[in-house]
Coordinates of C-alpha atoms in Angstrom, one line a residue:
M29 CA 48.2 62.9 -317.9
N30 CA 46.1 60.3 -316.6
D31 CA 44.2 60.5 -312.8
P32 CA 45.2 57.7 -310.5
T33 CA 43.7 54.9 -310.2
P34 CA 42.5 53.7 -306.4
L35 CA 43.7 49.9 -305.6
E36 CA 42.3 47.5 -303.1
M37 CA 44.6 47.3 -300.4
L38 CA 44.4 44.1 -298.1
L39 CA 44.2 45.3 -293.9
Q40 CA 45.2 42.5 -291.3
A41 CA 41.6 42.1 -289.3
A42 CA 42.8 41.6 -285.5
A43 CA 40.0 40.6 -283.2
T44 CA 39.6 42.3 -280.3
A45 CA 40.5 40.6 -277.1
R46 CA 37.3 40.7 -274.2
T47 CA 39.1 41.9 -271.7
V48 CA 38.7 39.7 -268.2
S49 CA 37.4 41.3 -265.0
I50 CA 38.6 40.4 -261.4
G51 CA 36.4 41.1 -258.7
L52 CA 37.5 42.4 -255.1
P53 CA 34.5 42.3 -252.8
A54 CA 35.2 43.2 -249.0
S55 CA 34.4 40.2 -247.0
T56 CA 31.5 39.6 -244.7
S57 CA 33.1 37.2 -242.3
Y58 CA 33.9 39.1 -239.2
S59 CA 36.3 36.0 -238.1
E60 CA 38.4 36.7 -242.0
K61 CA 40.3 39.8 -242.1
R62 CA 42.8 38.5 -244.9
F63 CA 42.7 40.1 -248.4
P64 CA 43.8 38.2 -251.4
L65 CA 45.9 41.2 -253.4
T66 CA 47.9 44.0 -252.3
P67 CA 48.0 47.2 -254.6
E68 CA 51.4 46.1 -256.0
A69 CA 49.6 42.9 -256.9
A70 CA 46.8 44.4 -258.7
A71 CA 48.8 46.6 -260.6
V72 CA 51.1 43.3 -262.0
L73 CA 47.6 42.2 -262.6
V74 CA 46.2 44.9 -264.7
E75 CA 49.7 45.4 -266.9
R76 CA 48.9 41.7 -268.0
G77 CA 45.7 42.8 -269.0
Y78 CA 42.7 42.0 -266.4
S79 CA 40.5 44.6 -265.3
V80 CA 40.4 44.6 -261.5
R81 CA 37.7 45.9 -259.8
M82 CA 37.1 46.5 -256.1
Q83 CA 35.0 47.0 -253.9
T84 CA 35.4 50.4 -251.8
G85 CA 36.9 50.0 -248.4
A86 CA 37.9 46.2 -249.2
A87 CA 41.2 46.2 -247.8
A88 CA 40.7 48.4 -245.0
S89 CA 41.3 45.2 -242.7
I90 CA 45.2 45.1 -243.7
H91 CA 45.3 49.2 -243.9
Y92 CA 45.4 50.2 -247.3
S93 CA 43.2 52.7 -248.9
D94 CA 41.1 52.9 -252.2
A95 CA 43.9 55.6 -253.2
A96 CA 46.1 53.2 -252.8
Y97 CA 44.3 50.9 -255.2
S98 CA 43.2 53.6 -257.9
R99 CA 46.8 54.5 -258.2
M100 CA 47.7 50.9 -259.6
G101 CA 44.6 51.2 -261.9
V102 CA 42.2 49.2 -259.9
H103 CA 38.3 50.7 -260.1
I104 CA 36.9 50.9 -257.0
T105 CA 33.2 50.4 -257.7
D106 CA 30.3 49.1 -255.4
R107 CA 29.7 46.1 -254.1
D108 CA 27.3 44.6 -256.9
T109 CA 29.8 45.3 -259.8
A110 CA 32.2 43.6 -258.1
L111 CA 31.0 40.3 -257.5
R112 CA 29.6 40.8 -260.8
S113 CA 33.1 40.6 -262.3
D114 CA 34.4 37.1 -264.9
I115 CA 36.4 36.0 -261.5
V116 CA 35.3 36.8 -257.8
I117 CA 38.3 36.5 -255.3
H118 CA 36.2 36.0 -251.7
L119 CA 37.9 34.5 -249.2
P120 CA 35.4 33.6 -246.5
A121 CA 32.3 31.2 -247.8
I122 CA 30.1 33.3 -249.6
S123 CA 26.4 34.0 -248.5
H124 CA 23.7 33.2 -250.3
A125 CA 22.8 37.2 -251.0
D126 CA 26.1 37.4 -252.6
A127 CA 25.4 34.1 -254.9
T128 CA 22.2 36.1 -256.4
R129 CA 24.7 38.5 -257.5
L130 CA 27.3 36.5 -258.9
R131 CA 27.0 36.1 -262.9
R132 CA 26.2 33.2 -264.8
G133 CA 29.2 31.2 -265.9
A134 CA 31.6 32.9 -263.5
L135 CA 34.6 32.0 -261.5
L136 CA 34.5 31.5 -257.6
L137 CA 38.0 31.7 -255.9
T138 CA 37.6 31.0 -252.2
F139 CA 38.4 29.1 -249.3
F140 CA 36.6 25.7 -248.9
H141 CA 35.2 26.1 -245.2
P142 CA 32.7 23.1 -245.6
E143 CA 31.5 23.7 -242.1
L144 CA 30.5 27.2 -242.9
Q145 CA 29.1 27.0 -246.4
D146 CA 25.5 27.6 -246.4
P147 CA 23.3 24.9 -248.4
R148 CA 20.9 27.5 -250.3
A149 CA 24.5 29.3 -251.4
L150 CA 25.6 26.4 -252.8
R151 CA 22.4 24.8 -254.7
L152 CA 21.9 28.8 -256.4
L153 CA 25.8 28.4 -257.5
L154 CA 25.0 24.9 -259.2
Q155 CA 22.0 26.8 -260.6
K156 CA 24.0 29.4 -262.5
Y157 CA 27.0 27.3 -263.0
V158 CA 29.4 29.3 -261.3
S159 CA 32.8 27.1 -261.2
C160 CA 34.2 27.3 -257.6
I161 CA 38.3 26.9 -256.8
A162 CA 38.8 26.1 -253.4
L163 CA 42.5 27.7 -253.1
D164 CA 43.1 25.9 -249.9
L165 CA 42.9 22.4 -252.2
I166 CA 45.2 23.7 -254.9
E167 CA 48.4 21.6 -255.4
N168 CA 51.0 21.8 -257.7
S169 CA 53.1 19.6 -259.4
D170 CA 54.5 18.4 -256.6
G171 CA 51.9 17.6 -254.6
R172 CA 52.3 20.3 -252.1
K173 CA 49.1 22.9 -251.5
P174 CA 51.0 26.8 -252.0
F175 CA 47.9 28.6 -251.2
A176 CA 47.3 26.1 -247.9
D177 CA 50.6 26.1 -247.1
I178 CA 51.7 29.9 -246.7
L179 CA 48.7 30.6 -244.4
N180 CA 49.5 27.6 -242.5
E181 CA 53.6 29.0 -241.9
I182 CA 52.2 32.3 -240.9
D183 CA 49.8 30.7 -238.5
G184 CA 52.4 28.9 -236.6
R185 CA 55.0 32.2 -237.0
A186 CA 51.9 34.6 -236.1
A187 CA 51.3 32.2 -232.6
L188 CA 54.9 32.6 -231.1
A189 CA 54.6 36.2 -231.8
I190 CA 51.5 36.5 -230.0
A191 CA 52.2 34.0 -227.4
S192 CA 55.5 35.8 -226.9
S193 CA 54.3 38.8 -226.2
L194 CA 51.3 37.7 -223.9
L195 CA 54.1 36.2 -221.8
A196 CA 55.5 39.4 -221.7
D197 CA 52.6 41.1 -220.5
A198 CA 52.8 42.3 -217.0
V199 CA 49.7 43.1 -216.3
H200 CA 47.4 39.8 -218.1
G201 CA 50.5 38.1 -218.6
K202 CA 53.7 36.3 -216.3
G203 CA 56.1 39.4 -217.2
I204 CA 58.2 36.7 -218.4
L205 CA 60.2 36.5 -221.5
L206 CA 59.7 33.3 -223.4
G207 CA 63.6 32.2 -224.0
G208 CA 64.9 33.6 -220.5
I209 CA 68.7 34.9 -219.9
A210 CA 71.8 33.6 -218.5
G211 CA 70.9 31.9 -215.5
V212 CA 66.9 31.7 -215.7
V213 CA 65.4 28.8 -217.7
P214 CA 63.7 29.5 -220.7
C215 CA 59.9 28.7 -221.5
E216 CA 59.2 25.4 -222.7
V217 CA 56.9 25.4 -226.3
T218 CA 55.1 22.0 -226.6
I219 CA 53.7 21.7 -230.5
I220 CA 51.4 19.3 -231.2
G221 CA 51.7 18.6 -235.6
S222 CA 54.9 18.8 -238.1
G223 CA 53.4 20.3 -240.9
F224 CA 54.7 23.3 -242.0
D225 CA 52.6 25.3 -239.2
A226 CA 54.8 23.3 -236.8
I227 CA 58.0 23.9 -238.3
A228 CA 57.3 27.4 -238.4
A229 CA 56.3 27.7 -234.9
A230 CA 59.2 25.8 -233.5
Q231 CA 61.7 28.0 -235.9
T232 CA 60.3 31.0 -233.8
A233 CA 60.2 29.4 -230.6
I234 CA 63.6 28.4 -230.8
G235 CA 64.9 31.4 -232.4
L236 CA 63.5 33.3 -229.6
G237 CA 65.5 30.5 -227.0
A238 CA 62.7 28.8 -226.3
T239 CA 62.9 24.9 -225.2
V240 CA 60.4 23.3 -228.1
R241 CA 58.9 19.7 -227.7
M242 CA 57.3 18.5 -230.7
F243 CA 55.0 15.9 -231.2
D244 CA 53.6 13.4 -234.1
N245 CA 52.8 9.9 -235.1
D246 CA 53.9 10.6 -238.8
N247 CA 57.4 9.5 -238.3
Y248 CA 57.9 10.4 -241.8
S249 CA 57.0 13.9 -241.2
L250 CA 58.5 14.1 -237.6
R251 CA 61.8 13.2 -239.3
E252 CA 61.5 15.8 -242.0
A253 CA 61.2 18.4 -239.1
G254 CA 63.7 17.5 -237.1
R255 CA 66.3 17.4 -240.1
I256 CA 64.9 21.1 -241.0
L257 CA 65.0 22.2 -237.1
G258 CA 68.3 20.6 -236.3
P259 CA 69.0 19.5 -232.7
A260 CA 67.2 22.4 -231.2
V261 CA 63.5 20.2 -231.4
I262 CA 63.1 17.4 -229.1
T263 CA 61.0 15.1 -231.1
S264 CA 58.5 12.2 -229.8
A265 CA 55.8 10.4 -231.1
L266 CA 52.5 11.2 -229.8
H267 CA 52.5 8.4 -226.8
P268 CA 50.0 9.6 -224.0
K269 CA 52.1 9.9 -220.8
V270 CA 54.8 11.5 -222.6
L271 CA 52.4 14.3 -224.0
A272 CA 50.8 14.7 -220.5
S273 CA 53.8 15.1 -219.1
A274 CA 54.7 17.7 -221.9
L275 CA 51.8 19.6 -221.6
H276 CA 52.1 19.4 -217.7
S277 CA 55.3 21.6 -217.7
A278 CA 54.7 23.5 -221.1
D279 CA 54.1 27.6 -221.2
V280 CA 53.2 27.6 -224.7
V281 CA 51.1 24.7 -226.4
V282 CA 50.1 24.8 -229.9
A283 CA 48.2 22.5 -232.2
C284 CA 48.6 22.3 -235.8
E285 CA 47.2 21.0 -239.0
G286 CA 47.9 17.0 -239.7
N287 CA 48.2 16.2 -236.0
S288 CA 46.2 13.0 -236.7
G289 CA 43.1 14.3 -235.2
T290 CA 44.6 14.8 -231.4
C291 CA 41.7 15.5 -228.8
I292 CA 43.1 16.9 -225.0
S293 CA 40.7 15.9 -222.7
S294 CA 39.4 18.4 -220.0
D295 CA 41.4 16.3 -216.9
I296 CA 44.6 16.7 -218.7
V297 CA 43.3 20.8 -219.4
Q298 CA 43.2 21.0 -216.0
E299 CA 46.9 19.8 -215.1
M300 CA 48.2 21.9 -217.3
K301 CA 49.7 25.6 -215.8
R302 CA 47.5 28.5 -214.8
G303 CA 48.0 31.2 -217.5
V304 CA 49.1 28.9 -220.2
I305 CA 49.1 30.3 -223.7
T306 CA 47.5 27.9 -226.2
F307 CA 46.9 28.0 -229.5
D308 CA 44.6 25.5 -232.3
L309 CA 45.7 26.1 -235.4
T310 CA 44.0 23.3 -237.0
S311 CA 40.6 23.6 -239.3
R312 CA 38.9 21.6 -236.5
N313 CA 38.6 24.8 -233.9
G314 CA 35.4 25.8 -235.1
S315 CA 33.8 22.4 -233.8
G316 CA 35.6 21.8 -230.4
G317 CA 39.3 21.4 -232.1
T318 CA 42.0 19.8 -230.2
F319 CA 41.0 21.6 -226.9
P320 CA 37.0 21.0 -227.0
S321 CA 37.0 22.3 -222.8
M322 CA 38.3 25.4 -223.2
P323 CA 36.9 28.5 -224.2
Q324 CA 38.2 30.3 -227.2
C325 CA 39.2 33.4 -228.0
D326 CA 39.4 34.7 -232.3
L327 CA 42.3 36.7 -233.1
A328 CA 40.5 38.3 -235.7
L329 CA 37.4 39.4 -233.2
A330 CA 39.6 40.5 -230.5
S331 CA 43.2 42.1 -229.9
P332 CA 46.1 39.5 -228.4
S333 CA 46.9 42.6 -225.9
D334 CA 43.2 42.9 -224.5
N335 CA 43.2 39.5 -222.4
S336 CA 41.4 41.1 -219.6
L337 CA 38.1 38.5 -220.5
V338 CA 40.5 35.4 -219.3
S339 CA 43.4 36.8 -217.7
G340 CA 44.6 34.0 -215.5
Q341 CA 42.3 31.3 -216.9
R342 CA 43.0 28.7 -219.6
V343 CA 41.8 29.9 -223.1
C344 CA 42.5 28.4 -226.5
Y345 CA 43.9 31.4 -229.0
V346 CA 42.2 30.7 -232.9
N347 CA 42.6 32.2 -236.1
A348 CA 46.0 33.2 -235.5
G349 CA 46.9 34.2 -239.2
N350 CA 44.2 37.0 -239.0
A351 CA 45.8 38.6 -236.2
V352 CA 48.5 39.7 -239.1
P353 CA 46.4 40.2 -242.3
R354 CA 48.9 42.0 -244.1
T355 CA 51.5 39.4 -244.1
A356 CA 48.9 37.1 -245.1
A357 CA 47.8 39.5 -248.2
M358 CA 51.3 39.9 -249.5
A359 CA 51.9 35.8 -249.7
L360 CA 48.8 35.5 -251.0
S361 CA 49.4 37.9 -254.0
N362 CA 52.7 36.3 -254.8
T363 CA 50.5 32.9 -255.1
F364 CA 47.6 34.7 -256.5
M365 CA 49.6 36.6 -259.5
T366 CA 50.8 33.2 -260.9
M367 CA 47.9 31.1 -260.7
L368 CA 46.1 34.2 -262.9
S369 CA 48.4 34.3 -264.9
D370 CA 48.0 30.8 -266.0
L371 CA 44.4 31.5 -265.9
L372 CA 44.9 34.5 -268.7
C373 CA 47.4 32.3 -270.8
C374 CA 45.2 29.1 -271.1
D375 CA 41.8 31.4 -272.1
G376 CA 39.5 30.5 -269.5
A377 CA 39.0 28.5 -266.0
T378 CA 38.2 25.5 -268.3
N379 CA 41.5 25.1 -270.1
A380 CA 43.3 25.7 -267.2
L381 CA 41.8 22.7 -265.2
K382 CA 41.9 20.4 -268.4
L383 CA 45.8 21.3 -268.4
N384 CA 46.7 21.7 -264.6
P385 CA 45.6 18.2 -262.6
G386 CA 46.8 20.7 -259.3
L387 CA 44.3 23.5 -260.1
R388 CA 41.5 20.5 -260.7
K389 CA 42.2 19.6 -256.8
G390 CA 40.8 22.7 -255.8
A391 CA 37.4 22.5 -257.7
Y392 CA 34.2 21.7 -255.9
I393 CA 31.6 23.2 -258.5
F394 CA 31.8 22.7 -261.8
M395 CA 29.4 23.3 -264.9
G396 CA 26.2 23.2 -262.5
K397 CA 27.7 19.8 -260.6
P398 CA 29.5 18.9 -257.5
V399 CA 33.0 18.0 -258.4
N400 CA 34.2 17.3 -254.3
Q401 CA 33.0 14.4 -252.4
R402 CA 32.6 15.8 -248.9
L403 CA 30.5 19.1 -250.8
A404 CA 28.3 16.4 -252.8
R405 CA 27.7 14.9 -249.6
M406 CA 26.7 17.9 -247.8
L407 CA 24.1 18.9 -250.6
N408 CA 22.9 15.0 -250.3
M409 CA 23.8 14.7 -254.5
R410 CA 25.8 12.6 -256.7
H411 CA 29.4 13.2 -256.8
V412 CA 30.8 14.0 -260.2
D413 CA 34.2 12.9 -261.3
I414 CA 35.9 16.7 -262.7
S415 CA 38.2 14.6 -265.2
I416 CA 34.8 12.9 -267.0
M417 CA 33.2 16.5 -267.5
L418 CA 36.1 17.8 -268.9
Q419 CA 36.9 15.2 -271.4
F420 CA 33.6 16.4 -273.1
S421 CA 33.6 20.3 -272.8

């Protein structure tokens, strides 16, 4: 009997795919309480092949524990480990100290915040070839900005919810309902702007029974807002006398994004009601914004119900969305899951930028070059067109 002869057999060779890591460091800004991912969203990303690393206590601002993320497969680490990930999601402007911890060639997802950017940190990001994408500048195929729009909508709804609470406060407020009751005239809400935040604010105010007036010089945007809101809202162009009259009788005033850079003078502010509830939802609020003569109250730093500091005074509230950071986290998570899935399918940020024109809109640093004109001017550098760079990458 012959011994069995061993035969060669071909085995399929498969390259092991490298796991892409996502870092979630804690916010270092006191004015930014929002967090990018909920535990449920992190679990979805883990299932799709990402390794998610979160700094200890990073989600405390949205009232989620480390254990809630750990149960979903998230690695709870220190700040350095989270910042050394392939993709780092850090919503506020990154500091120079954190920029030194980012690995070379990493992808940083953040909000643009041009007025808060540290030039030293930006130059370090250029040197380390970190690709930076501003979430609030990303566009979809319809030209809409999914991250910016959803946060604007939250700002509008939060502003009216907080205003209603402040008006009803019998100690620091007027002790009145925003919508009134039978036989009692409802409060007046004046909204400057007609974008997503303005429509959301108007919908909330109308739902509570208030009288709503909306002003904007963009007739097409104003017409679209009127179509969505119906006859319950009174729309008008930004005529100075008409606006001044509305501000004089308003109980709540909300200045929204895209309001043609309107600036309300101190003379008009003095004519407004004592105890009027005013919100500035524009990105210009850090430099005085729509109401430069009014003291600002940052809702990310103070409790909306604690109005003792400004009781009986005219004050402008800012950062309304940061008063409801958990809602913002849930909304951001939905958008992040779609975007990060696209990055995984495209096998890297460079391919994703090539295939997705809307994602390119958000890029402000790529391959060591400033690809955003405003950023380039800040650094006194020459702007480079990212489309040209992608053709040769």
